[in-house]
XYZ file of C-alpha atoms in Angstrom:
229
model
C 0.320 0.790 -0.359
C 1.509 3.049 -1.048
C 1.548 6.118 1.474
C 0.126 9.539 1.073
C 1.016 12.647 3.364
C -1.836 15.031 4.922
C -0.264 18.454 5.712
C 3.254 18.258 7.705
C 3.851 15.008 8.740
C 1.004 13.022 8.747
C 1.542 9.323 6.505
C -1.310 7.571 5.885
C -2.141 4.976 3.398
C -3.059 5.622 0.044
C -6.785 4.411 0.761
C -8.668 4.032 4.232
C -11.108 2.608 6.128
C -13.965 4.832 6.850
C -15.882 2.618 9.736
C -19.121 4.480 10.332
C -20.931 1.254 8.039
C -20.050 -1.101 11.268
C -22.617 1.147 13.817
C -24.488 4.312 11.736
C -26.304 5.246 9.364
C -27.045 1.744 6.737
C -29.071 -0.542 9.236
C -28.360 -2.096 12.394
C -24.791 -2.547 13.592
C -22.795 -5.288 12.154
C -21.649 -8.315 13.870
C -18.990 -6.916 16.320
C -17.043 -10.451 14.938
C -17.436 -9.794 11.486
C -16.926 -5.758 11.855
C -13.396 -7.037 13.690
C -12.360 -9.240 11.173
C -13.210 -6.630 8.632
C -10.708 -3.817 10.437
C -8.073 -6.667 11.250
C -7.990 -8.173 7.583
C -7.517 -4.439 6.490
C -4.814 -3.921 8.707
C -3.315 -7.051 6.872
C -3.894 -5.412 3.468
C -1.582 -2.527 4.039
C -4.329 0.144 5.374
C -2.868 2.459 8.353
C -5.759 5.078 7.957
C -8.950 4.437 9.798
C -12.068 6.771 10.192
C -14.505 7.114 13.168
C -16.459 9.286 15.609
C -17.979 10.238 18.308
C -21.697 10.534 16.758
C -21.106 7.046 14.804
C -24.015 4.945 17.048
C -26.645 2.792 16.640
C -28.734 0.409 18.044
C -28.592 -3.141 18.815
C -30.954 -5.657 18.988
C -31.048 -5.868 22.645
C -31.702 -2.182 22.611
C -27.998 -1.221 23.827
C -25.684 1.514 22.165
C -23.062 0.304 19.801
C -19.814 2.610 19.518
C -17.955 2.612 17.043
C -15.699 4.180 18.427
C -15.318 1.029 20.785
C -15.481 -1.112 18.433
C -12.237 0.839 16.305
C -10.538 0.660 19.650
C -10.666 -2.933 19.920
C -10.107 -3.926 16.754
C -7.363 -1.707 16.884
C -5.653 -1.369 19.763
C -3.815 -4.664 18.772
C -1.996 -2.739 16.117
C -0.906 1.019 17.428
C 1.781 1.454 16.530
C 1.151 0.265 12.924
C -2.168 2.765 11.776
C -3.120 6.528 12.340
C -6.696 6.762 14.384
C -8.945 9.682 12.708
C -11.948 10.232 14.840
C -13.870 13.939 14.884
C -15.956 16.102 17.092
C -18.718 18.912 17.322
C -22.367 16.671 16.272
C -22.981 14.956 19.059
C -26.097 13.192 19.633
C -29.703 14.227 22.359
C -31.921 12.129 22.366
C -32.616 11.235 18.617
C -31.568 14.341 17.394
C -27.808 15.281 16.256
C -26.814 18.535 17.669
C -23.836 21.559 16.570
C -21.400 22.434 18.856
C -17.627 23.190 19.189
C -17.634 25.205 21.944
C -13.556 24.397 23.428
C -14.862 22.816 26.591
C -17.622 20.844 24.517
C -14.512 19.477 22.211
C -12.389 19.094 25.786
C -15.377 17.439 27.038
C -16.025 15.032 23.265
C -12.451 14.287 23.077
C -11.841 12.280 26.668
C -14.764 10.406 26.146
C -13.569 9.480 22.486
C -10.175 8.411 23.915
C -12.070 6.892 27.303
C -13.757 4.423 23.696
C -11.161 3.870 22.020
C -8.814 2.905 25.489
C -6.048 4.807 23.723
C -3.753 7.893 24.616
C -4.100 10.288 22.088
C -5.555 10.285 18.263
C -3.593 10.886 15.229
C -6.321 13.158 13.649
C -9.072 14.912 14.979
C -11.741 16.483 12.989
C -14.372 19.250 13.359
C -17.200 17.070 12.265
C -19.261 20.078 10.584
C -18.905 23.684 10.975
C -20.672 24.965 13.708
C -22.025 28.736 13.015
C -22.570 29.253 16.576
C -18.572 29.458 17.081
C -15.571 31.420 15.532
C -12.793 28.542 13.679
C -10.577 30.995 15.688
C -11.808 29.624 18.562
C -11.752 25.477 17.479
C -8.533 25.930 16.411
C -6.870 27.654 19.017
C -7.959 24.932 21.327
C -6.900 22.254 18.794
C -3.270 23.870 18.851
C -3.674 22.986 22.703
C -4.446 20.002 22.109
C -1.622 18.990 20.459
C 0.438 21.406 23.144
C -1.037 18.458 25.210
C 0.060 15.122 22.779
C -4.035 14.463 23.313
C -3.787 15.125 19.230
C -1.694 15.502 16.608
C -3.316 16.917 13.788
C -6.489 18.531 12.719
C -8.492 18.537 9.863
C -12.410 19.640 9.096
C -15.133 17.968 7.540
C -17.134 20.190 4.744
C -14.766 23.070 5.089
C -15.570 26.172 2.811
C -12.319 28.197 1.503
C -13.367 30.896 3.482
C -13.263 28.876 6.567
C -9.486 27.351 5.875
C -7.855 29.762 5.804
C -9.454 31.010 8.991
C -8.294 28.085 10.366
C -5.406 27.163 9.149
C -3.816 30.655 9.621
C -4.365 30.304 13.743
C -3.673 26.227 13.726
C -2.557 24.466 10.686
C -4.845 22.130 9.293
C -3.642 18.810 8.469
C -6.442 17.932 6.047
C -10.127 18.626 4.964
C -12.307 15.882 4.292
C -14.752 16.650 1.787
C -17.122 14.418 0.151
C -15.613 13.962 -3.427
C -16.591 11.529 -6.237
C -17.337 11.138 -9.922
C -21.271 12.589 -8.867
C -20.083 15.030 -6.357
C -17.478 17.185 -7.688
C -18.141 20.792 -6.531
C -15.468 20.746 -4.196
C -12.639 21.169 -7.207
C -12.410 24.695 -6.839
C -10.644 24.708 -3.580
C -7.755 22.533 -4.796
C -5.512 25.105 -5.679
C -6.389 27.066 -1.847
C -5.094 23.084 -0.046
C -2.225 23.066 -2.395
C -1.095 26.695 -2.197
C -1.567 26.032 2.179
C -0.161 22.447 1.801
C -3.807 20.999 3.439
C -4.408 17.427 2.204
C -7.915 16.128 0.870
C -9.570 13.014 2.278
C -12.115 12.329 0.232
C -15.159 10.258 1.704
C -17.667 8.753 -0.164
C -15.519 8.507 -2.927
C -18.489 5.459 -4.483
C -20.552 7.738 -3.965
C -22.577 6.165 -1.149
C -22.226 3.004 -3.392
C -23.800 4.006 -6.241
C -20.978 3.427 -8.029
C -20.109 0.323 -7.338
C -22.764 -0.703 -9.398
C -23.994 -2.474 -6.718
C -27.758 -0.772 -7.337
C -30.032 -0.021 -10.538
C -32.654 2.570 -10.949
C -34.914 3.447 -13.458
C -34.624 7.126 -12.451
C -33.373 8.830 -9.749
C -36.007 9.033 -6.295
C -34.475 12.262 -5.242
C -33.068 14.930 -7.044
C -28.875 15.176 -7.024
C -27.196 16.093 -5.059
C -28.684 14.869 -1.075
């Protein structure tokens, strides 16, 4: 597996494994043993880059909550020195609702909870999951700088960011990467490429197969809803 550099110093495998679907958004959680087997197989294949988030949860058949970070931690702790783990803050659950919240005190609380679920003392990459319109991104970046100095995170990024947010954040604490949707069917962020080249920021593409549509596994006579969704 080839490696790619994100920002200044974060080396990750060219392909990463997004772990969300094991616990969240695609029906019932995957059988725990099967999910762990898939992640272990990915490590054997040369994957070093694994992605999760505090908000990736699902409900098991017995009504208990399946936390993606717990699953990722269990699978990858035996390989800790060989992998880079990314998790995210800024989107949390309140009952059945998802709440955007990137206040500095909430970020610290979220990170401590994430590290507890992962059973790790740091993560290589910490993303702001979605931009919080109520919290200036400069405050978020300042908190990231503090967490990097404390050794709890090594790098940081933002998901679904535009040029203005990227530049404001990067001036306070350099971004390693952004994580935005990108595929042959979702190309509206290509205008960011020159900005990222200028600033030395990586682009991590999520949903590169358009949530499975580009795998050829699905056939529709017509689109059920307008694109993009």
